[in-house]
């Protein structure tokens, strides 16, 4: 059974930084892999913000590009999201997700496409 757990969320002031981590257990490493972070703010739909595919290529939503960085370890056990220069509008619950298939479309891939996801970690940006 695949289990994914996020950590690293919390409260931060605008302009601050947070690093989210996601550890996966029971995930069989496949030749193809797609991992992502998506978020959901109160009253809004979930949105994919960052994607990393089999070859390590990354893709970011327009609103986070240049501020967020997605990465993972070679074993594909740990997935990270470094978030810099945070804004109030980044406040949301952040989820990690994985799918053992190669992905195209980058950040336009909807969260529902991913077969495995964590329970989420809250990030609150406020002064």
mmCIF file with all atom_site columns, C-alpha atoms in Angstrom:
data_model
loop_
_atom_site.group_PDB
_atom_site.id
_atom_site.type_symbol
_atom_site.label_atom_id
_atom_site.label_alt_id
_atom_site.label_comp_id
_atom_site.label_asym_id
_atom_site.label_entity_id
_atom_site.label_seq_id
_atom_site.pdbx_PDB_ins_code
_atom_site.Cartn_x
_atom_site.Cartn_y
_atom_site.Cartn_z
_atom_site.occupancy
_atom_site.B_iso_or_equiv
_atom_site.pdbx_formal_charge
_atom_site.auth_seq_id
_atom_site.auth_comp_id
_atom_site.auth_asym_id
_atom_site.auth_atom_id
_atom_site.pdbx_PDB_model_num
ATOM 1   C CA . UNK A 1 1   ? 0.000   0.000  0.000   1.00 0.00 ? 1   UNK A CA 1
ATOM 2   C CA . UNK A 1 2   ? 1.394   3.349  -1.023  1.00 0.00 ? 2   UNK A CA 1
ATOM 3   C CA . UNK A 1 3   ? 1.497   5.983  1.676   1.00 0.00 ? 3   UNK A CA 1
ATOM 4   C CA . UNK A 1 4   ? 2.660   9.550  1.182   1.00 0.00 ? 4   UNK A CA 1
ATOM 5   C CA . UNK A 1 5   ? 3.234   11.993 4.023   1.00 0.00 ? 5   UNK A CA 1
ATOM 6   C CA . UNK A 1 6   ? 3.970   15.696 3.743   1.00 0.00 ? 6   UNK A CA 1
ATOM 7   C CA . UNK A 1 7   ? 5.785   17.822 6.286   1.00 0.00 ? 7   UNK A CA 1
ATOM 8   C CA . UNK A 1 8   ? 7.275   21.271 6.602   1.00 0.00 ? 8   UNK A CA 1
ATOM 9   C CA . UNK A 1 9   ? 4.201   23.425 6.481   1.00 0.00 ? 9   UNK A CA 1
ATOM 10  C CA . UNK A 1 10  ? 3.563   26.270 8.880   1.00 0.00 ? 10  UNK A CA 1
ATOM 11  C CA . UNK A 1 11  ? 3.128   30.004 9.160   1.00 0.00 ? 11  UNK A CA 1
ATOM 12  C CA . UNK A 1 12  ? 5.480   32.449 7.522   1.00 0.00 ? 12  UNK A CA 1
ATOM 13  C CA . UNK A 1 13  ? 5.548   36.150 6.751   1.00 0.00 ? 13  UNK A CA 1
ATOM 14  C CA . UNK A 1 14  ? 5.354   37.451 3.203   1.00 0.00 ? 14  UNK A CA 1
ATOM 15  C CA . UNK A 1 15  ? 8.733   37.207 1.557   1.00 0.00 ? 15  UNK A CA 1
ATOM 16  C CA . UNK A 1 16  ? 9.723   34.255 3.671   1.00 0.00 ? 16  UNK A CA 1
ATOM 17  C CA . UNK A 1 17  ? 10.655  30.720 2.662   1.00 0.00 ? 17  UNK A CA 1
ATOM 18  C CA . UNK A 1 18  ? 9.352   27.252 3.433   1.00 0.00 ? 18  UNK A CA 1
ATOM 19  C CA . UNK A 1 19  ? 10.560  23.858 2.329   1.00 0.00 ? 19  UNK A CA 1
ATOM 20  C CA . UNK A 1 20  ? 8.013   21.098 2.063   1.00 0.00 ? 20  UNK A CA 1
ATOM 21  C CA . UNK A 1 21  ? 8.990   17.443 2.132   1.00 0.00 ? 21  UNK A CA 1
ATOM 22  C CA . UNK A 1 22  ? 7.070   14.350 1.138   1.00 0.00 ? 22  UNK A CA 1
ATOM 23  C CA . UNK A 1 23  ? 8.122   10.814 1.895   1.00 0.00 ? 23  UNK A CA 1
ATOM 24  C CA . UNK A 1 24  ? 6.553   7.865  0.137   1.00 0.00 ? 24  UNK A CA 1
ATOM 25  C CA . UNK A 1 25  ? 6.362   4.303  1.408   1.00 0.00 ? 25  UNK A CA 1
ATOM 26  C CA . UNK A 1 26  ? 5.374   1.268  -0.608  1.00 0.00 ? 26  UNK A CA 1
ATOM 27  C CA . UNK A 1 27  ? 5.880   2.929  -3.972  1.00 0.00 ? 27  UNK A CA 1
ATOM 28  C CA . UNK A 1 28  ? 7.507   0.603  -6.448  1.00 0.00 ? 28  UNK A CA 1
ATOM 29  C CA . UNK A 1 29  ? 10.043  2.526  -8.476  1.00 0.00 ? 29  UNK A CA 1
ATOM 30  C CA . UNK A 1 30  ? 8.998   2.317  -12.081 1.00 0.00 ? 30  UNK A CA 1
ATOM 31  C CA . UNK A 1 31  ? 10.813  3.272  -15.244 1.00 0.00 ? 31  UNK A CA 1
ATOM 32  C CA . UNK A 1 32  ? 8.299   6.035  -15.709 1.00 0.00 ? 32  UNK A CA 1
ATOM 33  C CA . UNK A 1 33  ? 7.454   8.453  -12.961 1.00 0.00 ? 33  UNK A CA 1
ATOM 34  C CA . UNK A 1 34  ? 5.667   11.711 -12.532 1.00 0.00 ? 34  UNK A CA 1
ATOM 35  C CA . UNK A 1 35  ? 5.533   13.651 -9.278  1.00 0.00 ? 35  UNK A CA 1
ATOM 36  C CA . UNK A 1 36  ? 3.934   16.912 -8.365  1.00 0.00 ? 36  UNK A CA 1
ATOM 37  C CA . UNK A 1 37  ? 2.820   19.336 -5.742  1.00 0.00 ? 37  UNK A CA 1
ATOM 38  C CA . UNK A 1 38  ? -0.616  20.795 -5.883  1.00 0.00 ? 38  UNK A CA 1
ATOM 39  C CA . UNK A 1 39  ? -2.475  23.090 -3.520  1.00 0.00 ? 39  UNK A CA 1
ATOM 40  C CA . UNK A 1 40  ? -5.944  24.070 -2.522  1.00 0.00 ? 40  UNK A CA 1
ATOM 41  C CA . UNK A 1 41  ? -6.900  27.342 -0.925  1.00 0.00 ? 41  UNK A CA 1
ATOM 42  C CA . UNK A 1 42  ? -10.203 27.838 0.914   1.00 0.00 ? 42  UNK A CA 1
ATOM 43  C CA . UNK A 1 43  ? -13.040 28.265 -1.544  1.00 0.00 ? 43  UNK A CA 1
ATOM 44  C CA . UNK A 1 44  ? -10.843 27.527 -4.549  1.00 0.00 ? 44  UNK A CA 1
ATOM 45  C CA . UNK A 1 45  ? -10.222 24.536 -6.749  1.00 0.00 ? 45  UNK A CA 1
ATOM 46  C CA . UNK A 1 46  ? -7.107  22.451 -6.433  1.00 0.00 ? 46  UNK A CA 1
ATOM 47  C CA . UNK A 1 47  ? -4.308  23.529 -8.720  1.00 0.00 ? 47  UNK A CA 1
ATOM 48  C CA . UNK A 1 48  ? -1.086  21.874 -9.733  1.00 0.00 ? 48  UNK A CA 1
ATOM 49  C CA . UNK A 1 49  ? 1.839   24.176 -9.021  1.00 0.00 ? 49  UNK A CA 1
ATOM 50  C CA . UNK A 1 50  ? 4.911   22.090 -9.852  1.00 0.00 ? 50  UNK A CA 1
ATOM 51  C CA . UNK A 1 51  ? 5.659   18.868 -11.709 1.00 0.00 ? 51  UNK A CA 1
ATOM 52  C CA . UNK A 1 52  ? 8.792   16.777 -12.177 1.00 0.00 ? 52  UNK A CA 1
ATOM 53  C CA . UNK A 1 53  ? 8.888   13.915 -14.639 1.00 0.00 ? 53  UNK A CA 1
ATOM 54  C CA . UNK A 1 54  ? 10.978  10.807 -15.281 1.00 0.00 ? 54  UNK A CA 1
ATOM 55  C CA . UNK A 1 55  ? 13.892  12.647 -16.793 1.00 0.00 ? 55  UNK A CA 1
ATOM 56  C CA . UNK A 1 56  ? 13.942  15.296 -14.123 1.00 0.00 ? 56  UNK A CA 1
ATOM 57  C CA . UNK A 1 57  ? 12.318  17.979 -16.206 1.00 0.00 ? 57  UNK A CA 1
ATOM 58  C CA . UNK A 1 58  ? 10.279  20.420 -14.189 1.00 0.00 ? 58  UNK A CA 1
ATOM 59  C CA . UNK A 1 59  ? 7.314   22.617 -14.889 1.00 0.00 ? 59  UNK A CA 1
ATOM 60  C CA . UNK A 1 60  ? 5.731   25.363 -12.821 1.00 0.00 ? 60  UNK A CA 1
ATOM 61  C CA . UNK A 1 61  ? 2.472   27.228 -12.789 1.00 0.00 ? 61  UNK A CA 1
ATOM 62  C CA . UNK A 1 62  ? 2.806   30.838 -13.838 1.00 0.00 ? 62  UNK A CA 1
ATOM 63  C CA . UNK A 1 63  ? 2.033   32.166 -10.366 1.00 0.00 ? 63  UNK A CA 1
ATOM 64  C CA . UNK A 1 64  ? 4.923   30.292 -8.714  1.00 0.00 ? 64  UNK A CA 1
ATOM 65  C CA . UNK A 1 65  ? 7.540   30.120 -11.460 1.00 0.00 ? 65  UNK A CA 1
ATOM 66  C CA . UNK A 1 66  ? 10.810  31.623 -10.326 1.00 0.00 ? 66  UNK A CA 1
ATOM 67  C CA . UNK A 1 67  ? 9.878   31.273 -6.656  1.00 0.00 ? 67  UNK A CA 1
ATOM 68  C CA . UNK A 1 68  ? 9.194   27.548 -6.188  1.00 0.00 ? 68  UNK A CA 1
ATOM 69  C CA . UNK A 1 69  ? 11.513  24.626 -6.929  1.00 0.00 ? 69  UNK A CA 1
ATOM 70  C CA . UNK A 1 70  ? 10.458  20.991 -7.066  1.00 0.00 ? 70  UNK A CA 1
ATOM 71  C CA . UNK A 1 71  ? 13.010  18.212 -6.626  1.00 0.00 ? 71  UNK A CA 1
ATOM 72  C CA . UNK A 1 72  ? 13.245  14.576 -5.654  1.00 0.00 ? 72  UNK A CA 1
ATOM 73  C CA . UNK A 1 73  ? 15.935  12.119 -4.681  1.00 0.00 ? 73  UNK A CA 1
ATOM 74  C CA . UNK A 1 74  ? 17.164  9.421  -7.042  1.00 0.00 ? 74  UNK A CA 1
ATOM 75  C CA . UNK A 1 75  ? 15.329  6.720  -5.135  1.00 0.00 ? 75  UNK A CA 1
ATOM 76  C CA . UNK A 1 76  ? 12.086  8.664  -5.589  1.00 0.00 ? 76  UNK A CA 1
ATOM 77  C CA . UNK A 1 77  ? 11.357  8.299  -1.922  1.00 0.00 ? 77  UNK A CA 1
ATOM 78  C CA . UNK A 1 78  ? 11.553  11.956 -1.039  1.00 0.00 ? 78  UNK A CA 1
ATOM 79  C CA . UNK A 1 79  ? 9.938   14.793 -2.913  1.00 0.00 ? 79  UNK A CA 1
ATOM 80  C CA . UNK A 1 80  ? 10.557  18.424 -2.041  1.00 0.00 ? 80  UNK A CA 1
ATOM 81  C CA . UNK A 1 81  ? 9.134   21.830 -2.741  1.00 0.00 ? 81  UNK A CA 1
ATOM 82  C CA . UNK A 1 82  ? 11.281  24.830 -1.925  1.00 0.00 ? 82  UNK A CA 1
ATOM 83  C CA . UNK A 1 83  ? 9.129   27.917 -1.739  1.00 0.00 ? 83  UNK A CA 1
ATOM 84  C CA . UNK A 1 84  ? 10.782  31.330 -1.664  1.00 0.00 ? 84  UNK A CA 1
ATOM 85  C CA . UNK A 1 85  ? 9.464   34.873 -1.630  1.00 0.00 ? 85  UNK A CA 1
ATOM 86  C CA . UNK A 1 86  ? 6.120   33.646 -0.417  1.00 0.00 ? 86  UNK A CA 1
ATOM 87  C CA . UNK A 1 87  ? 3.025   35.735 -0.943  1.00 0.00 ? 87  UNK A CA 1
ATOM 88  C CA . UNK A 1 88  ? -0.243  35.885 0.932   1.00 0.00 ? 88  UNK A CA 1
ATOM 89  C CA . UNK A 1 89  ? -1.936  34.259 -2.055  1.00 0.00 ? 89  UNK A CA 1
ATOM 90  C CA . UNK A 1 90  ? 0.277   31.184 -1.603  1.00 0.00 ? 90  UNK A CA 1
ATOM 91  C CA . UNK A 1 91  ? -1.694  30.331 1.513   1.00 0.00 ? 91  UNK A CA 1
ATOM 92  C CA . UNK A 1 92  ? -3.177  26.880 0.965   1.00 0.00 ? 92  UNK A CA 1
ATOM 93  C CA . UNK A 1 93  ? -3.001  23.234 1.857   1.00 0.00 ? 93  UNK A CA 1
ATOM 94  C CA . UNK A 1 94  ? -0.224  21.656 -0.161  1.00 0.00 ? 94  UNK A CA 1
ATOM 95  C CA . UNK A 1 95  ? -0.298  18.060 -1.334  1.00 0.00 ? 95  UNK A CA 1
ATOM 96  C CA . UNK A 1 96  ? 2.336   15.854 -2.880  1.00 0.00 ? 96  UNK A CA 1
ATOM 97  C CA . UNK A 1 97  ? 1.360   13.390 -5.566  1.00 0.00 ? 97  UNK A CA 1
ATOM 98  C CA . UNK A 1 98  ? 2.910   10.631 -7.626  1.00 0.00 ? 98  UNK A CA 1
ATOM 99  C CA . UNK A 1 99  ? 1.937   8.528  -10.613 1.00 0.00 ? 99  UNK A CA 1
ATOM 100 C CA . UNK A 1 100 ? 4.033   5.676  -12.080 1.00 0.00 ? 100 UNK A CA 1
ATOM 101 C CA . UNK A 1 101 ? 3.618   6.914  -15.630 1.00 0.00 ? 101 UNK A CA 1
ATOM 102 C CA . UNK A 1 102 ? 5.490   9.364  -17.750 1.00 0.00 ? 102 UNK A CA 1
ATOM 103 C CA . UNK A 1 103 ? 3.718   12.663 -17.900 1.00 0.00 ? 103 UNK A CA 1
ATOM 104 C CA . UNK A 1 104 ? 3.416   15.419 -20.425 1.00 0.00 ? 104 UNK A CA 1
ATOM 105 C CA . UNK A 1 105 ? 1.669   18.709 -20.015 1.00 0.00 ? 105 UNK A CA 1
ATOM 106 C CA . UNK A 1 106 ? 3.658   19.893 -17.045 1.00 0.00 ? 106 UNK A CA 1
ATOM 107 C CA . UNK A 1 107 ? 1.772   21.986 -14.521 1.00 0.00 ? 107 UNK A CA 1
ATOM 108 C CA . UNK A 1 108 ? -1.358  21.718 -16.666 1.00 0.00 ? 108 UNK A CA 1
ATOM 109 C CA . UNK A 1 109 ? -1.794  18.135 -15.485 1.00 0.00 ? 109 UNK A CA 1
ATOM 110 C CA . UNK A 1 110 ? -4.789  18.162 -13.139 1.00 0.00 ? 110 UNK A CA 1
ATOM 111 C CA . UNK A 1 111 ? -4.341  16.862 -9.591  1.00 0.00 ? 111 UNK A CA 1
ATOM 112 C CA . UNK A 1 112 ? -6.894  14.142 -10.304 1.00 0.00 ? 112 UNK A CA 1
ATOM 113 C CA . UNK A 1 113 ? -4.523  12.495 -12.790 1.00 0.00 ? 113 UNK A CA 1
ATOM 114 C CA . UNK A 1 114 ? -2.180  11.385 -10.033 1.00 0.00 ? 114 UNK A CA 1
ATOM 115 C CA . UNK A 1 115 ? -3.010  8.066  -8.451  1.00 0.00 ? 115 UNK A CA 1
ATOM 116 C CA . UNK A 1 116 ? -1.242  8.636  -5.174  1.00 0.00 ? 116 UNK A CA 1
ATOM 117 C CA . UNK A 1 117 ? -1.310  11.694 -2.943  1.00 0.00 ? 117 UNK A CA 1
ATOM 118 C CA . UNK A 1 118 ? -0.684  12.694 0.626   1.00 0.00 ? 118 UNK A CA 1
ATOM 119 C CA . UNK A 1 119 ? -2.998  14.153 3.228   1.00 0.00 ? 119 UNK A CA 1
ATOM 120 C CA . UNK A 1 120 ? -1.667  17.670 2.849   1.00 0.00 ? 120 UNK A CA 1
ATOM 121 C CA . UNK A 1 121 ? 0.231   20.204 4.903   1.00 0.00 ? 121 UNK A CA 1
ATOM 122 C CA . UNK A 1 122 ? -0.951  23.734 5.595   1.00 0.00 ? 122 UNK A CA 1
ATOM 123 C CA . UNK A 1 123 ? 1.091   26.759 4.589   1.00 0.00 ? 123 UNK A CA 1
ATOM 124 C CA . UNK A 1 124 ? -0.108  30.131 5.840   1.00 0.00 ? 124 UNK A CA 1
ATOM 125 C CA . UNK A 1 125 ? 1.485   33.346 4.648   1.00 0.00 ? 125 UNK A CA 1
ATOM 126 C CA . UNK A 1 126 ? 0.482   36.409 6.604   1.00 0.00 ? 126 UNK A CA 1
ATOM 127 C CA . UNK A 1 127 ? 1.963   39.452 8.269   1.00 0.00 ? 127 UNK A CA 1
#
